[in-house]
Coordinates of N, CA and C in Angstrom, one line a residue:
M1 N 1.8 -5.1 -9.0 CA 2.5 -4.9 -7.7 C 2.8 -3.3 -7.6
L2 N 3.3 -2.6 -8.8 CA 3.5 -1.4 -8.6 C 2.4 -0.4 -8.5
S3 N 1.5 -0.7 -9.1 CA 0.2 0.1 -8.9 C -0.3 -0.1 -7.7
S4 N -0.6 -1.3 -7.2 CA -0.7 -1.5 -5.6 C 0.1 -0.9 -4.8
E5 N 1.4 -0.9 -5.2 CA 2.0 -0.2 -4.1 C 1.9 1.4 -3.9
K6 N 1.7 1.8 -5.0 CA 1.4 3.1 -5.5 C 0.0 3.6 -4.8
T7 N -1.0 2.8 -4.8 CA -2.2 3.3 -4.0 C -2.3 3.4 -2.8
V8 N -1.5 2.1 -2.1 CA -1.5 2.4 -0.5 C -0.7 3.3 -0.2
N9 N 0.3 3.7 -0.7 CA 1.2 4.8 -0.5 C 0.8 6.2 -0.7
N10 N -0.6 6.3 -1.4 CA -1.2 7.5 -1.9 C -1.6 8.1 -0.4
L11 N -1.4 9.7 -0.3 CA -2.1 9.9 0.9 C -3.4 10.0 0.8
Q12 N -3.9 10.2 0.1 CA -5.4 10.7 -0.3 C -5.9 9.1 0.3
Y13 N -5.5 8.2 -0.6 CA -6.1 6.9 0.2 C -5.9 6.3 1.4
Q14 N -4.8 6.7 1.9 CA -4.4 6.6 3.4 C -5.4 6.8 4.2
L15 N -5.6 8.5 3.8 CA -6.7 9.2 4.6 C -7.9 8.7 4.6
F16 N -8.6 8.3 3.5 CA -9.5 7.6 3.3 C -10.0 6.1 4.3
I17 N -9.0 5.5 4.4 CA -9.0 4.4 4.8 C -9.1 4.7 6.4
V18 N -8.0 5.7 6.8 CA -8.2 6.1 8.3 C -9.5 6.5 8.8
S19 N -10.0 7.4 7.6 CA -11.2 8.0 8.3 C -12.6 6.8 8.1
I20 N -12.9 5.9 7.3 CA -13.5 4.7 7.5 C -13.3 3.8 8.9
S21 N -11.9 3.4 8.9 CA -11.3 2.8 9.8 C -11.9 3.5 11.3
L22 N -11.8 4.9 11.4 CA -12.4 5.3 12.4 C -13.5 5.2 12.6
L23 N -14.5 5.5 11.7 CA -16.1 5.3 11.7 C -16.3 3.9 12.0
A24 N -15.9 2.7 11.6 CA -16.2 1.5 11.9 C -15.7 1.4 13.4
V25 N -14.5 1.9 14.0 CA -14.3 1.6 15.4 C -15.6 2.4 16.2
A26 N -15.6 3.6 15.8 CA -16.3 4.3 16.4 C -18.1 3.5 16.3
N27 N -18.4 3.2 15.4 CA -19.6 2.2 15.3 C -19.7 0.9 16.3
T28 N -18.4 0.5 16.4 CA -18.3 -1.1 17.2 C -18.7 -0.6 18.5
V29 N -18.1 0.9 19.0 CA -18.1 1.1 20.6 C -19.6 1.7 20.7
A30 N -20.0 2.2 19.6 CA -21.4 2.7 20.0 C -22.6 1.4 20.0
L31 N -22.2 0.5 19.2 CA -23.1 -0.9 19.1 C -23.3 -1.2 20.9
V32 N -22.2 -1.2 21.5 CA -22.2 -1.5 22.9 C -23.3 -1.1 23.6
F33 N -23.7 0.3 23.3 CA -25.0 1.1 24.0 C -26.1 0.9 23.3
F34 N -26.1 0.7 21.8 CA -27.4 0.6 20.8 C -27.8 -0.9 20.5
R35 N -27.3 -1.8 21.1 CA -27.7 -2.9 20.6 C -29.1 -3.4 20.6
G36 N -29.7 -4.1 19.8 CA -31.0 -4.2 19.8 C -32.1 -2.9 19.8
T37 N -31.4 -2.0 19.2 CA -32.5 -0.8 18.8 C -32.3 -0.5 17.3
L38 N -33.4 0.4 16.8 CA -33.1 0.8 15.4 C -31.6 1.6 15.2
T39 N -31.3 2.4 15.9 CA -30.0 2.9 15.8 C -28.8 1.7 16.0
G40 N -28.9 0.9 16.7 CA -27.9 -0.2 16.5 C -27.9 -0.9 15.3
D41 N -29.1 -1.3 14.9 CA -29.1 -1.9 13.3 C -28.5 -1.1 12.2
V42 N -28.9 0.2 12.2 CA -28.2 0.8 11.4 C -26.5 0.9 11.2
L43 N -26.0 0.9 12.5 CA -24.5 1.1 12.8 C -24.3 -0.2 12.3
A44 N -24.5 -1.2 12.5 CA -24.3 -2.7 12.2 C -24.3 -2.8 10.9
L45 N -25.5 -2.4 10.0 CA -25.5 -2.6 8.6 C -24.3 -1.6 7.9
V46 N -23.9 -0.6 8.6 CA -23.0 0.5 7.8 C -21.7 -0.3 8.0
D47 N -21.7 -1.0 9.3 CA -20.4 -1.6 9.3 C -20.1 -2.5 8.6
A48 N -21.1 -3.4 8.4 CA -21.2 -4.8 7.4 C -20.6 -4.1 5.9
L49 N -21.3 -2.5 5.7 CA -21.2 -2.2 4.3 C -19.9 -1.8 3.9
L50 N -19.1 -1.4 5.2 CA -17.7 -1.2 4.9 C -16.8 -2.1 4.6
T51 N -17.4 -3.5 4.9 CA -16.2 -4.7 5.0 C -15.6 -4.7 3.5
P52 N -16.1 -4.7 2.5 CA -15.5 -4.5 1.0 C -14.0 -3.2 1.1
F53 N -14.7 -2.3 1.8 CA -13.4 -1.6 1.3 C -12.3 -2.0 2.2
F54 N -12.3 -2.8 3.4 CA -11.3 -3.0 4.2 C -10.7 -4.2 3.7
L55 N -11.4 -4.9 3.0 CA -10.5 -6.1 2.4 C -9.8 -6.1 1.1
V56 N -10.7 -5.0 0.4 CA -9.9 -4.5 -0.7 C -8.3 -4.0 -0.2
D57 N -8.6 -3.2 0.8 CA -7.2 -2.6 1.4 C -6.3 -3.5 1.9
F58 N -6.8 -4.8 2.4 CA -5.8 -5.8 2.8 C -5.3 -6.5 1.6
G59 N -6.0 -6.5 0.6 CA -5.7 -7.3 -0.5 C -4.4 -6.6 -1.2
L60 N -4.9 -5.2 -1.5 CA -3.7 -4.3 -2.1 C -2.7 -4.1 -1.2
R61 N -2.6 -4.4 0.1 CA -1.4 -4.3 1.1 C -0.6 -5.5 0.7
M62 N -1.6 -6.6 0.5 CA -0.8 -8.0 0.6 C 0.2 -8.0 -1.0
I63 N -0.7 -7.9 -1.7 CA 0.2 -7.6 -3.1 C 1.1 -6.5 -3.3
A64 N 1.0 -5.5 -2.4 CA 2.1 -4.6 -2.6 C 3.3 -5.3 -1.8
A65 N 3.1 -5.9 -0.9 CA 4.2 -6.3 0.3 C 5.5 -6.9 -0.7
Q66 N 6.4 -6.5 -0.4 CA 7.7 -7.0 -1.0 C 7.5 -8.7 -0.7
S67 N 7.5 -9.1 0.8 CA 7.6 -10.1 1.2 C 6.2 -10.5 1.9
K68 N 5.7 -11.5 1.5 CA 3.8 -11.6 2.1 C 4.2 -12.2 3.1
W69 N 5.0 -13.0 3.3 CA 5.1 -13.8 4.6 C 5.3 -12.5 5.8
R70 N 5.9 -11.8 5.4 CA 6.9 -10.9 6.6 C 5.7 -10.1 6.9
Y71 N 5.0 -9.5 6.1 CA 3.8 -8.6 6.2 C 2.5 -9.2 6.8
F72 N 2.3 -10.3 6.5 CA 1.2 -10.9 7.1 C 1.5 -11.4 8.7
F73 N 2.6 -11.8 9.0 CA 3.2 -12.5 10.1 C 4.1 -11.4 11.0
I74 N 5.1 -11.0 10.4 CA 5.7 -10.1 11.5 C 5.1 -8.9 11.3
E75 N 4.6 -8.0 10.1 CA 4.1 -6.9 10.2 C 2.3 -6.5 10.8
F76 N 2.3 -7.9 11.4 CA 0.9 -7.8 11.7 C -0.1 -7.7 10.6
G77 N -0.3 -8.0 9.4 CA -1.1 -8.0 8.3 C -2.5 -9.1 8.8
W78 N -1.9 -9.9 9.5 CA -3.1 -10.9 10.1 C -4.0 -9.8 10.8
A79 N -3.7 -8.8 11.6 CA -4.6 -8.0 12.5 C -5.1 -7.2 11.3
D80 N -4.7 -6.9 10.2 CA -5.5 -5.9 9.3 C -6.6 -7.0 8.6
F81 N -6.2 -8.5 8.3 CA -7.3 -9.3 7.7 C -8.6 -9.3 8.9
I82 N -7.8 -9.6 10.1 CA -9.0 -9.8 11.0 C -10.0 -8.8 11.2
G83 N -9.2 -7.5 11.4 CA -10.2 -6.2 11.2 C -11.1 -5.7 10.3
S84 N -10.6 -6.7 8.8 CA -11.5 -6.4 7.9 C -13.1 -7.2 7.9
L85 N -13.1 -8.0 8.7 CA -14.0 -9.1 8.6 C -15.6 -8.5 9.4
W86 N -16.4 -8.6 8.7 CA -17.5 -8.5 9.6 C -18.5 -9.9 9.9
L87 N -18.1 -10.1 11.1 CA -18.8 -11.3 11.9 C -19.9 -11.0 13.0
P88 N -21.0 -11.5 12.4 CA -21.8 -11.2 13.7 C -21.9 -11.9 14.9
G89 N -21.8 -10.9 16.2 CA -21.5 -11.7 17.6 C -19.9 -11.6 17.7
W90 N -19.3 -11.4 17.1 CA -17.4 -11.1 16.8 C -17.4 -9.7 16.9
D91 N -17.9 -8.8 17.5 CA -17.5 -7.2 17.7 C -16.1 -6.9 17.8
V92 N -15.9 -7.5 18.8 CA -14.5 -7.4 19.4 C -13.6 -7.4 18.5
L93 N -13.7 -8.2 17.4 CA -12.4 -8.7 16.3 C -12.2 -7.4 15.7
R94 N -13.4 -6.6 15.4 CA -13.3 -5.3 14.6 C -12.4 -4.3 15.3
L95 N -12.3 -4.3 16.4 CA -11.3 -3.6 17.3 C -10.0 -3.7 16.9
F96 N -9.7 -4.7 15.8 CA -8.5 -4.9 15.4 C -8.2 -3.7 14.4
R97 N -9.3 -2.9 13.8 CA -9.1 -1.8 13.2 C -8.4 -0.9 13.6
V98 N -8.5 -0.9 15.1 CA -7.5 0.3 15.8 C -6.2 0.1 15.1
Y99 N -5.6 -1.1 15.2 CA -4.5 -1.2 14.6 C -4.2 -0.6 13.1
R100 N -4.9 -1.0 12.3 CA -4.7 -0.4 11.0 C -4.8 1.2 11.2
V101 N -5.8 1.7 11.7 CA -5.4 3.4 12.0 C -4.2 3.7 12.1
V102 N -3.8 3.1 13.5 CA -2.4 3.4 14.1 C -1.0 3.3 12.9
N103 N -1.2 2.2 12.3 CA -0.2 1.6 11.2 C -0.2 2.8 10.0
I104 N -1.5 3.3 9.5 CA -1.3 3.8 8.7 C -0.9 5.6 9.2
I105 N -1.1 5.8 10.1 CA -0.9 7.2 10.6 C 0.6 7.2 10.5
R106 N 1.4 5.7 11.1 CA 2.8 6.1 11.2 C 3.5 6.2 9.9
Q107 N 2.7 5.9 8.6 CA 2.9 5.8 7.5 C 2.9 7.4 6.6
L108 N 2.2 8.4 7.3 CA 1.7 9.5 6.8 C 3.1 10.3 6.8
P109 N 3.0 11.3 6.1 CA 4.1 12.2 6.0 C 4.3 13.0 7.6
K110 N 5.6 13.1 7.9 CA 5.9 13.5 9.2 C 5.7 14.8 9.9
T111 N 5.3 15.8 8.8 CA 5.1 17.3 8.9 C 3.6 17.5 8.5
S112 N 3.3 18.5 9.0 CA 1.8 18.9 8.2 C 2.0 19.7 7.2
G113 N 3.6 20.3 6.9 CA 3.7 21.0 5.8 C 3.7 20.1 4.8
Q114 N 4.3 18.7 4.7 CA 4.4 17.5 3.8 C 3.0 17.1 3.4
T115 N 2.2 17.2 4.3 CA 0.9 16.4 4.4 C 0.0 17.6 3.5
W116 N -0.1 19.0 3.9 CA -0.9 19.8 3.3 C -0.4 20.3 1.6
G117 N 1.1 19.7 1.6 CA 1.7 20.3 0.4 C 1.2 19.3 -0.4
T118 N 1.1 18.2 -0.2 CA 0.5 16.9 -1.0 C -0.7 17.0 -1.4
L119 N -1.7 17.4 -0.4 CA -3.0 17.6 -0.6 C -3.3 18.7 -1.6
R120 N -2.8 19.8 -1.9 CA -2.9 20.7 -2.5 C -2.5 20.5 -3.7
R121 N -1.4 19.7 -4.0 CA -0.7 19.2 -5.2 C -2.2 18.3 -5.9
E122 N -2.8 17.5 -5.0 CA -3.6 16.7 -5.6 C -4.9 16.9 -5.3
R123 N -5.3 18.0 -5.5 CA -6.8 18.6 -5.0 C -7.9 17.8 -5.5
A124 N -7.9 17.3 -6.6 CA -8.9 16.8 -7.3 C -9.2 15.6 -6.4
N125 N -8.0 14.9 -6.4 CA -8.0 13.7 -5.8 C -8.7 13.5 -4.0
S126 N -8.2 14.7 -3.6 CA -8.6 15.0 -1.8 C -10.1 15.3 -1.8
I127 N -10.7 16.3 -2.9 CA -12.1 16.6 -3.2 C -12.7 15.3 -3.2
F128 N -12.4 14.3 -4.0 CA -13.0 13.2 -4.5 C -13.1 12.2 -2.7
S129 N -12.3 12.3 -2.5 CA -12.1 10.9 -1.3 C -13.2 11.8 -0.2
S130 N -12.9 13.4 0.1 CA -13.6 13.5 1.0 C -15.0 13.7 1.1
M131 N -15.5 13.8 -0.3 CA -16.7 13.9 -0.7 C -17.5 12.4 -0.4
I132 N -16.7 11.6 -0.7 CA -17.2 10.1 -0.6 C -17.6 10.1 0.8
M133 N -16.5 10.5 1.7 CA -16.9 10.2 3.1 C -17.9 10.7 3.6
L134 N -18.0 12.0 3.1 CA -19.1 12.8 3.6 C -20.5 12.0 3.4
A135 N -20.6 11.7 2.1 CA -21.5 10.8 1.7 C -22.0 9.6 2.8
I136 N -20.9 9.0 3.4 CA -21.1 7.6 4.0 C -21.5 8.4 5.5
L137 N -21.1 9.4 5.9 CA -21.4 10.0 7.3 C -22.5 10.5 7.1
V138 N -23.3 11.1 6.0 CA -24.6 11.8 6.0 C -25.5 10.7 5.7
I139 N -25.3 9.4 5.2 CA -26.2 7.9 4.6 C -26.0 7.5 5.9
E140 N -25.6 7.4 7.1 CA -25.5 6.9 8.2 C -26.1 7.5 9.4
I141 N -25.7 8.8 9.3 CA -26.5 9.9 10.2 C -28.0 10.0 9.9
G142 N -28.1 10.3 8.4 CA -29.3 10.3 8.2 C -30.3 9.2 8.1
G143 N -29.8 8.0 8.0 CA -30.7 6.9 8.3 C -30.9 6.5 10.0
I144 N -30.1 7.0 10.9 CA -30.3 7.0 12.3 C -31.5 7.9 12.3
A145 N -31.3 9.3 12.0 CA -32.2 10.2 12.1 C -33.5 10.0 11.6
V146 N -33.9 9.1 10.4 CA -34.9 9.0 9.8 C -35.7 8.1 10.5
L147 N -34.9 7.0 10.9 CA -35.8 6.0 11.7 C -36.1 6.5 13.1
H148 N -35.6 7.8 13.7 CA -36.1 8.2 14.6 C -37.6 8.6 14.6
F149 N -37.6 9.4 13.5 CA -38.7 10.1 13.3 C -40.1 9.2 12.7
E150 N -39.4 7.9 11.5 CA -40.7 7.4 11.0 C -40.7 5.8 11.5
G151 N -39.5 5.3 12.4 CA -39.7 4.5 12.8 C -40.8 3.5 13.7
T152 N -41.5 5.0 14.4 CA -42.5 4.3 15.3 C -44.0 5.0 14.7
N153 N -44.1 5.0 13.3 CA -44.8 5.8 12.9 C -45.9 4.7 12.0
A154 N -47.3 4.0 12.3 CA -47.7 3.0 11.7 C -48.1 3.1 10.3
N155 N -48.0 4.5 9.6 CA -48.1 4.8 8.3 C -47.0 4.8 7.6
A156 N -45.8 5.0 8.5 CA -44.4 5.1 7.5 C -44.2 3.7 6.6
N157 N -43.2 4.1 5.8 CA -42.6 3.0 5.1 C -41.0 2.7 4.9
I158 N -40.7 3.7 6.1 CA -39.1 3.3 6.2 C -39.1 2.8 7.6
L159 N -39.0 1.6 7.9 CA -39.1 1.2 9.2 C -38.0 0.4 9.6
T160 N -37.1 0.0 8.9 CA -35.9 -1.1 9.3 C -34.6 -0.3 8.9
A161 N -33.4 -0.7 9.0 CA -32.1 -0.1 8.9 C -32.1 -0.2 7.3
G162 N -32.2 -1.3 6.7 CA -32.2 -1.6 5.6 C -32.9 -0.5 4.7
D163 N -34.4 -0.4 5.2 CA -35.2 0.9 4.4 C -34.4 2.1 4.3
A164 N -33.8 2.5 5.9 CA -33.4 3.9 5.9 C -32.0 3.9 5.0
L165 N -31.0 2.7 5.1 CA -29.9 3.3 4.3 C -30.3 3.3 2.7
W166 N -31.1 2.5 2.2 CA -31.4 2.5 0.8 C -32.2 3.8 0.3
W167 N -32.9 4.0 1.5 CA -33.5 5.3 0.9 C -32.6 6.4 0.9
G168 N -31.7 6.2 1.8 CA -30.6 7.4 1.9 C -29.5 7.4 1.0
I169 N -29.2 6.3 0.2 CA -28.4 6.0 -0.8 C -29.2 6.5 -2.2
V170 N -30.4 6.3 -2.3 CA -31.0 6.7 -3.7 C -31.3 8.1 -3.3
T171 N -31.6 8.6 -2.4 CA -31.5 10.0 -2.1 C -30.5 10.8 -2.4
I172 N -29.2 10.7 -1.6 CA -28.1 11.4 -2.0 C -27.6 11.0 -3.3
A173 N -27.9 10.2 -4.0 CA -27.6 10.0 -5.3 C -28.4 10.8 -6.2
T174 N -29.4 11.3 -5.7 CA -30.4 12.1 -6.4 C -31.3 11.2 -7.5
V175 N -31.3 9.9 -7.2 CA -32.2 8.9 -8.1 C -33.3 9.3 -7.5
G176 N -33.8 8.8 -6.8 CA -35.2 8.8 -5.7 C -36.0 7.9 -6.4
Y177 N -36.3 6.8 -6.2 CA -37.1 5.7 -6.8 C -38.3 5.9 -6.5
G178 N -38.5 6.5 -5.0 CA -39.9 6.8 -4.9 C -40.6 5.5 -4.0
D179 N -39.9 4.1 -3.8 CA -40.5 3.6 -3.3 C -40.3 3.2 -1.5
K180 N -39.4 4.2 -1.5 CA -39.3 4.6 0.3 C -39.2 6.0 0.1
Y181 N -40.0 6.6 1.0 CA -39.9 7.8 1.0 C -40.6 8.4 2.7
P182 N -40.0 9.4 3.4 CA -40.5 9.9 4.8 C -41.8 10.7 4.7
I183 N -43.0 10.4 5.7 CA -43.9 11.1 5.8 C -44.2 11.9 6.9
T184 N -43.5 11.8 7.8 CA -43.2 12.8 8.9 C -42.6 14.2 8.5
P185 N -42.9 15.2 9.4 CA -42.0 16.3 9.1 C -40.4 16.7 9.4
G186 N -40.0 15.8 10.4 CA -38.8 15.6 10.8 C -38.1 14.5 9.6
G187 N -39.0 13.8 9.3 CA -38.4 12.5 8.1 C -38.2 13.6 7.0
R188 N -38.9 14.3 6.6 CA -38.7 15.1 5.6 C -37.9 15.9 5.5
F189 N -37.6 16.7 6.8 CA -36.3 17.5 6.8 C -35.0 17.0 6.6
I190 N -35.2 15.8 7.3 CA -33.7 14.7 7.2 C -33.4 14.3 5.5
G191 N -34.7 14.3 4.6 CA -34.7 14.1 3.2 C -33.9 15.4 2.7
S192 N -34.7 16.3 2.9 CA -34.2 17.4 2.3 C -32.9 17.7 2.7
A193 N -32.1 17.6 3.6 CA -30.7 17.6 4.0 C -30.0 16.5 3.3
E194 N -30.5 15.7 3.0 CA -29.5 14.6 2.1 C -29.8 15.2 0.6
I195 N -31.1 15.4 0.0 CA -30.7 15.7 -1.2 C -29.9 16.9 -1.4
I196 N -29.6 18.0 -0.5 CA -28.8 19.1 -1.0 C -27.5 18.6 -0.6
T197 N -27.4 17.5 0.4 CA -25.8 16.9 0.4 C -25.3 16.3 -0.9
G198 N -26.5 15.5 -1.3 CA -26.2 14.8 -2.8 C -26.1 15.8 -3.9
V199 N -26.4 16.5 -3.8 CA -26.4 17.8 -5.0 C -24.8 18.4 -4.8
A200 N -24.6 18.7 -3.3 CA -23.2 19.1 -3.4 C -22.1 18.2 -3.9
V201 N -22.3 17.1 -3.3 CA -21.3 16.0 -3.5 C -20.9 15.7 -4.9
F202 N -22.2 15.4 -5.6 CA -22.0 15.5 -7.0 C -21.4 16.5 -8.1
G203 N -22.0 17.6 -7.3 CA -21.7 19.0 -8.1 C -20.4 19.1 -7.9
T204 N -19.6 18.8 -6.5 CA -18.1 19.4 -6.2 C -17.2 18.1 -7.2
I205 N -17.5 17.0 -7.1 CA -16.8 15.8 -7.9 C -17.0 16.4 -9.5
S206 N -18.1 16.7 -9.9 CA -17.9 16.8 -11.3 C -17.1 17.8 -11.9
A207 N -17.4 19.0 -10.9 CA -16.4 20.4 -11.1 C -14.9 20.0 -11.3
Y208 N -14.5 19.0 -10.1 CA -13.1 18.8 -10.5 C -12.6 17.8 -11.4
L209 N -13.6 16.9 -11.9 CA -13.3 16.0 -12.7 C -13.3 16.4 -14.4
A210 N -13.9 17.6 -14.3 CA -14.3 18.1 -15.5 C -13.2 18.8 -16.2

């Protein structure tokens, strides 16, 4: 319990959860306009892939709560749980993540001085969570962009949201299996940007963990 309580009260952890919650809310809103398109498919798949983060966060908060009943029913833990779920066709439920954002922001240090002081003291953790968030953003934006260039090309092999995100993950991780690759100039430009981002992300993390 102490470990769970320490985690959910950690500033870097809270900021990371706020960041991915804001991304999920933005994706949910964007889906209203892009449903049925390749862009919408990427947004929906990223939203689904974020679900484990939210479920783990809910579980940690439930474990850390001194009164499980009070947390779930009085402190709106049920809203956290509903907002954690990914149910196709029930996008409106994911707007409960707005409550998660507001609730966590209320728990943050009250002054910017306290916040920046904590971030400076724990720079390694701050850099790690920032790089993970950057990687998620680049994979999503890169997936949308590469499908814009590749999705309508008859000779391309990156044709679906799954293709695009798989390619993005292995590219930014600098693995590059080679089963999916861009063939258009625009797609290759996006690929180059993801490779550079991947090197920067893992290089930065390695430097701070060394």
